[in-house]
Short mmCIF file of C-alpha atoms and ligand atoms in Angstrom, two decimals:
data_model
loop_
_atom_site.label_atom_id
_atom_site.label_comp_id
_atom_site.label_asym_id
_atom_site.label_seq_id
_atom_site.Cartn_x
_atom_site.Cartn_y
_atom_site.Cartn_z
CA UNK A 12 -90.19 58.82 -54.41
CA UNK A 13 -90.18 62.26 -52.75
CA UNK A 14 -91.72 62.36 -49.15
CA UNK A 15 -94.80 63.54 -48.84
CA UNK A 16 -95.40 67.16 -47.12
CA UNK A 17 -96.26 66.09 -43.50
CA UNK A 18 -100.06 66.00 -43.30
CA UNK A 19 -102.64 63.60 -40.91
CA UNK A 20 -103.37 62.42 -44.45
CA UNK A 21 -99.35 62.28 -45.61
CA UNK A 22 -99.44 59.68 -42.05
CA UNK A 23 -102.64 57.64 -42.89
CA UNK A 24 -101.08 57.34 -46.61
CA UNK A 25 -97.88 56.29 -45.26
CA UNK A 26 -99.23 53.46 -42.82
CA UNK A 27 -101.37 51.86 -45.76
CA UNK A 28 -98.45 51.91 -48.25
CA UNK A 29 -96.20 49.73 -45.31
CA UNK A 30 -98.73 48.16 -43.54
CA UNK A 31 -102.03 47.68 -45.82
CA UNK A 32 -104.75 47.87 -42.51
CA UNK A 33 -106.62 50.73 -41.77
CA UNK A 34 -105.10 52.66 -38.86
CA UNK A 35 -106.66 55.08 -36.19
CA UNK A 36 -105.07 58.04 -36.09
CA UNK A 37 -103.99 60.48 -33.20
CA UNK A 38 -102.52 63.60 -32.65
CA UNK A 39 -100.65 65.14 -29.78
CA UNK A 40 -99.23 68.85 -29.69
CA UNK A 41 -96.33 70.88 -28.67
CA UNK A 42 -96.50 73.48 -26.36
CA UNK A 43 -95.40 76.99 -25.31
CA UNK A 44 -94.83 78.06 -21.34
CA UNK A 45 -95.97 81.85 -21.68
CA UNK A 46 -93.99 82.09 -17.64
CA UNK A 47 -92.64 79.36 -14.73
CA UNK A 48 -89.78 78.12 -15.91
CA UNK A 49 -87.60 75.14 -14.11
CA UNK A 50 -90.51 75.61 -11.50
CA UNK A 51 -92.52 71.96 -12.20
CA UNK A 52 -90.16 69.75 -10.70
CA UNK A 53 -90.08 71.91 -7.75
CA UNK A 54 -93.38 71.65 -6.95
CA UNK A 55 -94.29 75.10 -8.34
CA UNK A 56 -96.12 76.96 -11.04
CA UNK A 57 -96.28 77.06 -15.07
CA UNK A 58 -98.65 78.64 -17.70
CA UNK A 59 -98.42 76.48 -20.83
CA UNK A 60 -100.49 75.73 -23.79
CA UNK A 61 -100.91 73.99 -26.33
CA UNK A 62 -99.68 74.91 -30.11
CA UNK A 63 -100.92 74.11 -33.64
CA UNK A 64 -97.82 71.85 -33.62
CA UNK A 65 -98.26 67.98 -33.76
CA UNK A 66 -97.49 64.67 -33.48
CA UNK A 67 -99.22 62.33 -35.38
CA UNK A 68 -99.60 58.40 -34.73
CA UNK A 69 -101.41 56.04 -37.06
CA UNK A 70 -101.44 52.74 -35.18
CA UNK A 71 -103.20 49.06 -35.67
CA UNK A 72 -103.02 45.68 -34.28
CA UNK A 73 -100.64 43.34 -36.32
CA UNK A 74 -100.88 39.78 -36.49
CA UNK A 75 -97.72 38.44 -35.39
CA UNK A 76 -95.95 37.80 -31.66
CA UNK A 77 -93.54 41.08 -33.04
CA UNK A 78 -94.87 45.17 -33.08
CA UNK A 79 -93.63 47.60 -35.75
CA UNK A 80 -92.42 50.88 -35.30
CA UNK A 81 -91.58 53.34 -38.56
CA UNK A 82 -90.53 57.33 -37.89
CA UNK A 83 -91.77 59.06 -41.17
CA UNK A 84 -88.66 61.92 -40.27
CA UNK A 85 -85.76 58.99 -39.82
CA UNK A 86 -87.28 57.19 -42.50
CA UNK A 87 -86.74 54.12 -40.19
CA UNK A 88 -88.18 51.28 -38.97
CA UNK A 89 -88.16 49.51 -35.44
CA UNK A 90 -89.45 45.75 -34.16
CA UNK A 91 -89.70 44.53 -31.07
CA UNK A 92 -91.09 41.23 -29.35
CA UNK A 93 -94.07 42.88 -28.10
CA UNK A 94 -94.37 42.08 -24.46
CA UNK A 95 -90.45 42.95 -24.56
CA UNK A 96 -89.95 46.44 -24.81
CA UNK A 97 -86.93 47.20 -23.38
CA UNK A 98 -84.82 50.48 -23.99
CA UNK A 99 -82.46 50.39 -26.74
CA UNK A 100 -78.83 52.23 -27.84
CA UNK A 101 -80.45 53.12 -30.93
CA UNK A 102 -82.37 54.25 -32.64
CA UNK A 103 -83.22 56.37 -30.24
CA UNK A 104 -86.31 57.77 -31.19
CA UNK A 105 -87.67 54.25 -30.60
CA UNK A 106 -87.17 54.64 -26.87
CA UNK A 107 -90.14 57.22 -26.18
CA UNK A 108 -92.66 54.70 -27.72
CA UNK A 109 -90.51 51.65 -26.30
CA UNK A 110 -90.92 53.35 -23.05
CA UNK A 111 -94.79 53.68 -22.74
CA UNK A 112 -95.46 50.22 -24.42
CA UNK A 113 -93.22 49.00 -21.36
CA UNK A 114 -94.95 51.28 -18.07
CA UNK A 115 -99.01 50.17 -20.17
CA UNK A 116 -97.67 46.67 -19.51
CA UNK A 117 -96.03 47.44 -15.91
CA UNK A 118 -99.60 48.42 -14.99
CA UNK A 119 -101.05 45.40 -15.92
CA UNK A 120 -102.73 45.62 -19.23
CA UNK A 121 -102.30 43.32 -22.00
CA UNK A 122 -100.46 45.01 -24.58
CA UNK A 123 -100.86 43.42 -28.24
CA UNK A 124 -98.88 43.76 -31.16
CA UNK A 125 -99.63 46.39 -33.15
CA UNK A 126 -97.91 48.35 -36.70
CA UNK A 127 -97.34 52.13 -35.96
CA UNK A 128 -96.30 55.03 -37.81
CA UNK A 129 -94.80 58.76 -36.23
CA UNK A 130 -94.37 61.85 -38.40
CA UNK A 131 -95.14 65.29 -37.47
CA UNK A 132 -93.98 69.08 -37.50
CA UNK A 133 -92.96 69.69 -34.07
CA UNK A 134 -89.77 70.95 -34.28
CA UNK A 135 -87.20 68.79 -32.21
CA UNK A 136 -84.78 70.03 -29.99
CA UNK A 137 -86.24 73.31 -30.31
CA UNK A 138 -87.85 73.75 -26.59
CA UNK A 139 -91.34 72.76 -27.78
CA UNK A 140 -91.83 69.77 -26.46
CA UNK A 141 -91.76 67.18 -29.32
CA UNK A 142 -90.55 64.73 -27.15
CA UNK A 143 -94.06 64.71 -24.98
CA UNK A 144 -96.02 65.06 -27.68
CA UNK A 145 -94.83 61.99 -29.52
CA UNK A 146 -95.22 60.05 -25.81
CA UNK A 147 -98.50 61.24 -25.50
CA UNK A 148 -99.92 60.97 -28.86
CA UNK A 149 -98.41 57.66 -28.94
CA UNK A 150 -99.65 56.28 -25.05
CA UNK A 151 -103.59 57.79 -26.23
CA UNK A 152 -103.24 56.04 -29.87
CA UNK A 153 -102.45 52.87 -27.71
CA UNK A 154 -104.96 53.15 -25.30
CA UNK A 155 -107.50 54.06 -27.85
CA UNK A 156 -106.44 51.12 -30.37
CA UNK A 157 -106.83 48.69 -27.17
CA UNK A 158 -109.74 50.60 -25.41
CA UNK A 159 -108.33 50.30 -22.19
CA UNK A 160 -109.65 53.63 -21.21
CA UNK A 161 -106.98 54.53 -18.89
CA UNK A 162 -107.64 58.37 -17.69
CA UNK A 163 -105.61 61.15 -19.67
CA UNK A 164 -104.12 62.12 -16.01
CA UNK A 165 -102.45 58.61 -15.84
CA UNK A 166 -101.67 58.73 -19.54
CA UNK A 167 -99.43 62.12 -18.89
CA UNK A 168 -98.08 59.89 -16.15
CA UNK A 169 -97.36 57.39 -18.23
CA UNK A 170 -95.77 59.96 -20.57
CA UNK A 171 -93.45 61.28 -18.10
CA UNK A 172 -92.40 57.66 -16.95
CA UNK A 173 -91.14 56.70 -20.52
CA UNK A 174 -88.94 60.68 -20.94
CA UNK A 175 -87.03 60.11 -17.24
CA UNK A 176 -86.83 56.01 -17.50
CA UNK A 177 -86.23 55.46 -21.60
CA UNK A 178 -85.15 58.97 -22.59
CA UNK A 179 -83.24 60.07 -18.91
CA UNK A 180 -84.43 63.14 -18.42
CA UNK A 181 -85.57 63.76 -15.16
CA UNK A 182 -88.36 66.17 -16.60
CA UNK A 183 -91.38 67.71 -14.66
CA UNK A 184 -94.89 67.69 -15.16
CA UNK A 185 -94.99 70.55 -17.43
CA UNK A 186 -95.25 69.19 -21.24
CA UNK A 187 -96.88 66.13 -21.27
CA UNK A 188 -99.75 67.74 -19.42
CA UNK A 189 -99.69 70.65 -21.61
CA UNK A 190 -99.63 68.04 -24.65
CA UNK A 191 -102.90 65.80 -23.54
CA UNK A 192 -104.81 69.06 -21.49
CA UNK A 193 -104.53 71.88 -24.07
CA UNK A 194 -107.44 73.51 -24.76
CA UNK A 195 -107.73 76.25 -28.38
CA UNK A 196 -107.29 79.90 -27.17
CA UNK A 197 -106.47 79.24 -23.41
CA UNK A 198 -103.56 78.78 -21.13
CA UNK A 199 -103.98 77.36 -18.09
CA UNK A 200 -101.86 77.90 -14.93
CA UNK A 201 -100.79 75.00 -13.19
CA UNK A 202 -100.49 73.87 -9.77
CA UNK A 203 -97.42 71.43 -10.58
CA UNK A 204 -97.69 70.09 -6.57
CA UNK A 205 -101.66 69.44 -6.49
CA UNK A 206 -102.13 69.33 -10.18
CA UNK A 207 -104.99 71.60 -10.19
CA UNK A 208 -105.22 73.95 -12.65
CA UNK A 209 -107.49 76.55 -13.99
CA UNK A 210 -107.91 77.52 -18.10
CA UNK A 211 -107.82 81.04 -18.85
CA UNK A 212 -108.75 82.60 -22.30
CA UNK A 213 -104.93 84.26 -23.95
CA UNK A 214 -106.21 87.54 -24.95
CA UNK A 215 -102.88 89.07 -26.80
CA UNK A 216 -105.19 92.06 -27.84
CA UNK A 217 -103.44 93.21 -30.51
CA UNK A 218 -100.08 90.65 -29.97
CA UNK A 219 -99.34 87.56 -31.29
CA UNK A 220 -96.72 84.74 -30.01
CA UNK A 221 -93.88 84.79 -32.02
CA UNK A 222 -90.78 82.19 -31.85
CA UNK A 223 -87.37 82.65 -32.53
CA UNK A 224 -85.61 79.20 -32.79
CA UNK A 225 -81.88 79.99 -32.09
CA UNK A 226 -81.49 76.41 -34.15
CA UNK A 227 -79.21 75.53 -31.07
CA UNK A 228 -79.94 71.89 -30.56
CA UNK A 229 -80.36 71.28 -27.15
CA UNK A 230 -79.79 67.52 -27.01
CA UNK A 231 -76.73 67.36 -24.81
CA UNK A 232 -78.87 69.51 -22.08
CA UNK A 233 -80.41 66.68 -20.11
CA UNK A 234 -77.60 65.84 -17.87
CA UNK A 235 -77.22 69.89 -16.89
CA UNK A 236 -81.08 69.56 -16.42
CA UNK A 237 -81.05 66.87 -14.05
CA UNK A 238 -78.29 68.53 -12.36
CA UNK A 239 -80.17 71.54 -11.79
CA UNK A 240 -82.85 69.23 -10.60
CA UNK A 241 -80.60 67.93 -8.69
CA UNK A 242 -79.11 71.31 -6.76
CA UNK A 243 -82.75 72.27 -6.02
CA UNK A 244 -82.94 69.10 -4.12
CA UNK A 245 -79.77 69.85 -2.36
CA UNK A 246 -81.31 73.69 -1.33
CA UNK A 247 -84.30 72.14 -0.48
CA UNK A 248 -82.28 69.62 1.87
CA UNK A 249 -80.65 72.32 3.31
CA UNK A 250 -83.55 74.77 4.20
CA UNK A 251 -85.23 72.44 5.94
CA UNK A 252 -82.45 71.99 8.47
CA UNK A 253 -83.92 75.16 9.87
CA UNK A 254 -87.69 75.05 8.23
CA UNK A 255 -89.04 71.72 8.89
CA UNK A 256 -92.29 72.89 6.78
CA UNK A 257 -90.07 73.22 3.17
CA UNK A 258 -90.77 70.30 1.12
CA UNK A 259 -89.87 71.65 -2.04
CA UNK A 260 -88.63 74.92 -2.96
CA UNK A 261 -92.47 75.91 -3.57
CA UNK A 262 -92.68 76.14 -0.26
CA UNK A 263 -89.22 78.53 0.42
CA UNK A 264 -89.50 82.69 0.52
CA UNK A 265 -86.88 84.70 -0.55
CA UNK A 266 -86.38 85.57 3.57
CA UNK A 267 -85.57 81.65 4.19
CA UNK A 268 -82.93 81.16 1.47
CA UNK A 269 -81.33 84.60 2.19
CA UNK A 270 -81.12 83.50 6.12
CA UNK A 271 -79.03 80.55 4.74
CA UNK A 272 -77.38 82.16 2.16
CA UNK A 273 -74.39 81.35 4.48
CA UNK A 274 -75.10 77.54 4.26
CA UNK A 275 -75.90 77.54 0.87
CA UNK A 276 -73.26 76.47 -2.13
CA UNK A 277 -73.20 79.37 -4.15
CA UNK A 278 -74.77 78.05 -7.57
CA UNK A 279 -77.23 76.55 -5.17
CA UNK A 280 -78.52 79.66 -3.33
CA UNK A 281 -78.54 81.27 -6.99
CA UNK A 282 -80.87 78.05 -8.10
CA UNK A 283 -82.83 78.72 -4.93
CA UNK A 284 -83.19 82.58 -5.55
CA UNK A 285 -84.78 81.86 -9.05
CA UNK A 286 -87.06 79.31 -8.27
CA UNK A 287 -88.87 81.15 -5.31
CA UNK A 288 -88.77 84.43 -7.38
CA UNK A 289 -90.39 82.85 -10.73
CA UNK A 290 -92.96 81.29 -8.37
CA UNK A 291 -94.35 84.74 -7.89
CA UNK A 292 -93.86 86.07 -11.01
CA UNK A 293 -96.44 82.72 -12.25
CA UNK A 294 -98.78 83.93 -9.83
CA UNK A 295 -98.39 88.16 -10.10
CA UNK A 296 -98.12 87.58 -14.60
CA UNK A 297 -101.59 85.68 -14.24
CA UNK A 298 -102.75 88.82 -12.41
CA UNK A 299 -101.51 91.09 -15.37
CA UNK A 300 -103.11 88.41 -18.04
CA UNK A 301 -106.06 88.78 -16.29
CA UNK A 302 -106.18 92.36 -16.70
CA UNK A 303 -105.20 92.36 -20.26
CA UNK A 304 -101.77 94.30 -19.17
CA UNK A 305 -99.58 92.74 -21.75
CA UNK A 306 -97.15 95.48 -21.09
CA UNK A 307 -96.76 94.18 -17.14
CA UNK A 308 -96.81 91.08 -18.42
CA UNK A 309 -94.07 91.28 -20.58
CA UNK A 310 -91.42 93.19 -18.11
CA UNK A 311 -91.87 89.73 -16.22
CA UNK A 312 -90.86 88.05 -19.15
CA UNK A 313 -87.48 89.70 -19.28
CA UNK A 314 -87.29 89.26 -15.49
CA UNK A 315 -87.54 85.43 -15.71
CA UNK A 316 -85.19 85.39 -18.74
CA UNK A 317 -82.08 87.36 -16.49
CA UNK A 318 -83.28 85.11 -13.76
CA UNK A 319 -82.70 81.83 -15.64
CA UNK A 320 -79.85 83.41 -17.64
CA UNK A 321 -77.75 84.62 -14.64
CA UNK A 322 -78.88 82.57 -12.00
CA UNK A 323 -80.01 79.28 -13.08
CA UNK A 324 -77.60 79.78 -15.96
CA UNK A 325 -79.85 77.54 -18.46
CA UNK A 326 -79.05 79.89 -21.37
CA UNK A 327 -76.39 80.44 -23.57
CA UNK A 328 -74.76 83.17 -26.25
CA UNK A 329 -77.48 82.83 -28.86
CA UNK A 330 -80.69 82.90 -26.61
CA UNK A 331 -79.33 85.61 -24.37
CA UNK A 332 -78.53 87.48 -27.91
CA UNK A 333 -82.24 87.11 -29.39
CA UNK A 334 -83.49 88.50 -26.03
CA UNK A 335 -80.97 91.60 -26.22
CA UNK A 336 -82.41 92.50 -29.77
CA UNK A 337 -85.80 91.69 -29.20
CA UNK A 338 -85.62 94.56 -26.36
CA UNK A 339 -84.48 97.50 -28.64
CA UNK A 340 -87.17 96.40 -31.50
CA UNK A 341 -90.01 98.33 -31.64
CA UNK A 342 -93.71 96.53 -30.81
CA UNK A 343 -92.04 93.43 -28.82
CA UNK A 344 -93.88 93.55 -25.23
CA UNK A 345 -91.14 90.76 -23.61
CA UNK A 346 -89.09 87.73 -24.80
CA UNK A 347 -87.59 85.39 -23.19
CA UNK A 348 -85.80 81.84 -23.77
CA UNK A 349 -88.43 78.91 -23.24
CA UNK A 350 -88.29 75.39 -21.93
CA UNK A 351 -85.42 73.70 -20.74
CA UNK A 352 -82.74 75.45 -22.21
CA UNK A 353 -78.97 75.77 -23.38
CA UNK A 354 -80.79 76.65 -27.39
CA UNK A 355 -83.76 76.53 -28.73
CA UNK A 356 -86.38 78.81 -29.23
CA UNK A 357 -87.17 82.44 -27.43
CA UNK A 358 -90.57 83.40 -27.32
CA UNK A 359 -91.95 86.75 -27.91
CA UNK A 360 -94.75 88.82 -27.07
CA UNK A 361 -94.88 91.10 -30.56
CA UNK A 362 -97.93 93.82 -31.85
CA UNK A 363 -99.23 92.23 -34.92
CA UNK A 364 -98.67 95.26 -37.15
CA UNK A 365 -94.80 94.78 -35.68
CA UNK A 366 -94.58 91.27 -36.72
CA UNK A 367 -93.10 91.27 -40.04
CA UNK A 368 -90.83 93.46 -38.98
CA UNK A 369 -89.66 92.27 -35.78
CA UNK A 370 -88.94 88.78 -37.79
CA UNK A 371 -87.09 90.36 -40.61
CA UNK A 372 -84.69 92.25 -37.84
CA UNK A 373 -84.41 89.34 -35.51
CA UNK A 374 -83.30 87.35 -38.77
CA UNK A 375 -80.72 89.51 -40.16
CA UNK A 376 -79.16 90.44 -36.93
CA UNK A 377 -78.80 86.88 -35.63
CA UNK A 378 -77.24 86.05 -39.05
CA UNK A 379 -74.74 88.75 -38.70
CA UNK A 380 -73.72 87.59 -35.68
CA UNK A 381 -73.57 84.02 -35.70
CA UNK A 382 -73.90 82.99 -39.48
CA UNK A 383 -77.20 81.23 -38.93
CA UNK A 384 -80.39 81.15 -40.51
CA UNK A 385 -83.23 80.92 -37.81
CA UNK A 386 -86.60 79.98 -38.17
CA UNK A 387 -89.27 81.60 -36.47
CA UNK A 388 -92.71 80.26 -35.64
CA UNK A 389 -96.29 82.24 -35.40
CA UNK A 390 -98.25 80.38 -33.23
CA UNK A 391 -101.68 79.74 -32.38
CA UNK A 392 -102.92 78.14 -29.02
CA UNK A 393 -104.75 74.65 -29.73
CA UNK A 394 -106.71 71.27 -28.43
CA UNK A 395 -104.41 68.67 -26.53
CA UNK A 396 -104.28 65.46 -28.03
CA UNK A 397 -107.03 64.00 -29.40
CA UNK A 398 -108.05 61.25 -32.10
CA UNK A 399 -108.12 62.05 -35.73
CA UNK A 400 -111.26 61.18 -38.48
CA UNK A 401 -109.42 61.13 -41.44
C1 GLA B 23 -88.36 70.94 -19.98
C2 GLA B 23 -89.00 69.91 -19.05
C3 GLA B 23 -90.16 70.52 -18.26
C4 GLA B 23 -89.74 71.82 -17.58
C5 GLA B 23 -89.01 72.73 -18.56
C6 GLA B 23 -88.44 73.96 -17.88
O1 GLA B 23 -89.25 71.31 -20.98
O2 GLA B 23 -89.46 68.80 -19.78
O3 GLA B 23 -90.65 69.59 -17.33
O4 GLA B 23 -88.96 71.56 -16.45
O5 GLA B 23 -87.97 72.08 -19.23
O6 GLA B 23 -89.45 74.76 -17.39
#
């Protein structure tokens, strides 16, 4: 049989045909980070939202000592002894879910079997967050399914425990709170150190949010994220041999690092340099958002893409190529590669009567260049995760 277009519904369907119970349903989405990049994890700034991109969940209790897990997109299925969950080789989809099953149990709630089914259309390994969304839609499915009412705070927590313990990537705070706190036409900026954070309404006037997806997987990038994690730590280590009040870079200035540039490793006073510099540009581009100057806005864009191009040297050939042409098209405010990097998508700041036009150059020049169809993505900002009525 031919699989069915991916759908709530095409989920709901698929979890009756296998299973036969009737499911709840939720949905988690992926998100965009309009600016603050590789600034969560160092206590800094972001301004994400959420996307009309989801994962979807259908989950029910089974009736046996043994929990059922079946990926619509692998067309596979996963069991494991329920109050066992341990990580596994393969598949390894199987470890996101695996992973929040095992830090629910950690804190003490009583986890029963249960039959679930994933699908969705967040694209993976595209820098939009499918991993978080399928943790998140799958820890609120859970918690719903059991009513243990755990807050969505310690759900993203949750989240984040299964990605850096089952998955190994020593991620920030960024998606999974994007994923479970969107909110439909509004970014929010994000205090990644106190977690506070304030919505703001996107008004792209007469823009819209255009992707380009390089189609660069990105799946070999989490050990050259956690080293970049890691040299921030070393910086950090470093500055506070001579300023005892720097925790994390969040709390450096461009004066402290350049008064150690001496001390410094090189790649580690260029990590440094980036970090405290997109800080500021968070908290000057909300200014310009404010204001509705999507022009200001946009030259920050660029700015952060050099930054993490030449100094935290997260991008590669094809992104810093989609940002070179979306610069001498007409209509695009700023681009820049998003997420964690090394492929991917870009994302673009584009006038709507531009848009067809920007994609159809974008498309044909990146195919010239590196024989590659790309996909691009219009998107709209959306709710975080949430249940389904089907
Ligand atoms: C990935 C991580 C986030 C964040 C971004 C870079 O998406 O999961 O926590 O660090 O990279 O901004």
């Amino acid at each position: 049989m031919e699989k069915e277009q991916f759908s709530p519904k095409s989920v709901y369907r698929k979890f009756l045909e296998l299973f036969d119970t009737q499911p709840i349903l939720a949905r988690s989405p992926g998100r965009i980070n309009l600016i603050g990049e590789h600034t969560d994890y160092n206590e800094g700034f972001v301004m994400p939202a959420a996307i009309n991109r989801d994962i979807v969940v259908a989950i029910d209790f089974s009736m046996d000592d043994h929990s059922t897990l079946f990926s619509v997109k692998n067309n596979e299925f996963f069991s494991f002894h329920t109050s066992d969950p341990a990580r596994v080789k393969s598949p390894l989809w199987a470890n996101y879910l695996l992973g929040v099953v095992r830090k629910i149990i950690d804190q003490g709630h009583a986890v029963k079997s249960f039959n679930c089914v994933v699908d969705g259309d967040v694209p993976t390994g595209a820098g939009l967050s499918s991993s978080a969304a399928l943790e998140c839609s799958f820890a609120f499915a859970l918690d719903q399914l059991h009513q243990f009412n755990i807050p969505r705070q310690q759900l993203i927590f949750i989240a984040q425990w299964a990605e850096h313990n089952y998955a190994g990537v020593k991620c920030g705070i960024m998606d999974q709170f994007s994923s479970m706190m969107g909110l439909e036409g509004k970014a929010f900026v994000l205090d990644c150190r106190s977690l506070e954070f304030r919505y703001f309404p996107v008004n792209l006037n007469n823009s819209a949010i255009v992707l380009c997806d390089s189609m660069v997987k990105h799946s070999l990038a989490s050990s050259a994220y956690n080293t970049r994690r890691m040299e921030c730590e070393q910086g950090v280590k470093i500055l506070r041999d001579h300023y005892p009040e720097v925790h994390s870079l969040r709390d450096a200035t461009l004066q402290m690092v350049e008064s150690q540039k001496a001390a410094l490793p090189g790649k580690v006073y260029d990590r440094c340099t980036y970090v405290v510099q997109e800080n500021q540009r968070v908290l000057d581009a909300s200014k310009d958002l404010e204001k509705g100057d999507l022009a200001a806005f946009g030259k920050k864009m660029y700015a952060t893409h050099e930054g993490l191009s030449r100094l935290y040297e997260v991008s590669c050939e094809e992104l810093d190529f989609l940002v070179d042409e979306a610069k001498r098209i007409d209509g695009v405010l700023g681009a820049r590669m998003m997420g964690g990097g090394f492929g991917g998508c870009t994302i673009n700041f584009v006038i709507k009567d531009q848009v067809k036009n920007f994609i159809n150059s974008m498309s044909g020049a990146y195919e010239k260049q590196f024989n590659v169809k790309m996909n691009t993505y219009i998107v709209s900002i959306k709710d975080g995760t949430g249940i389904i009525k089907i």
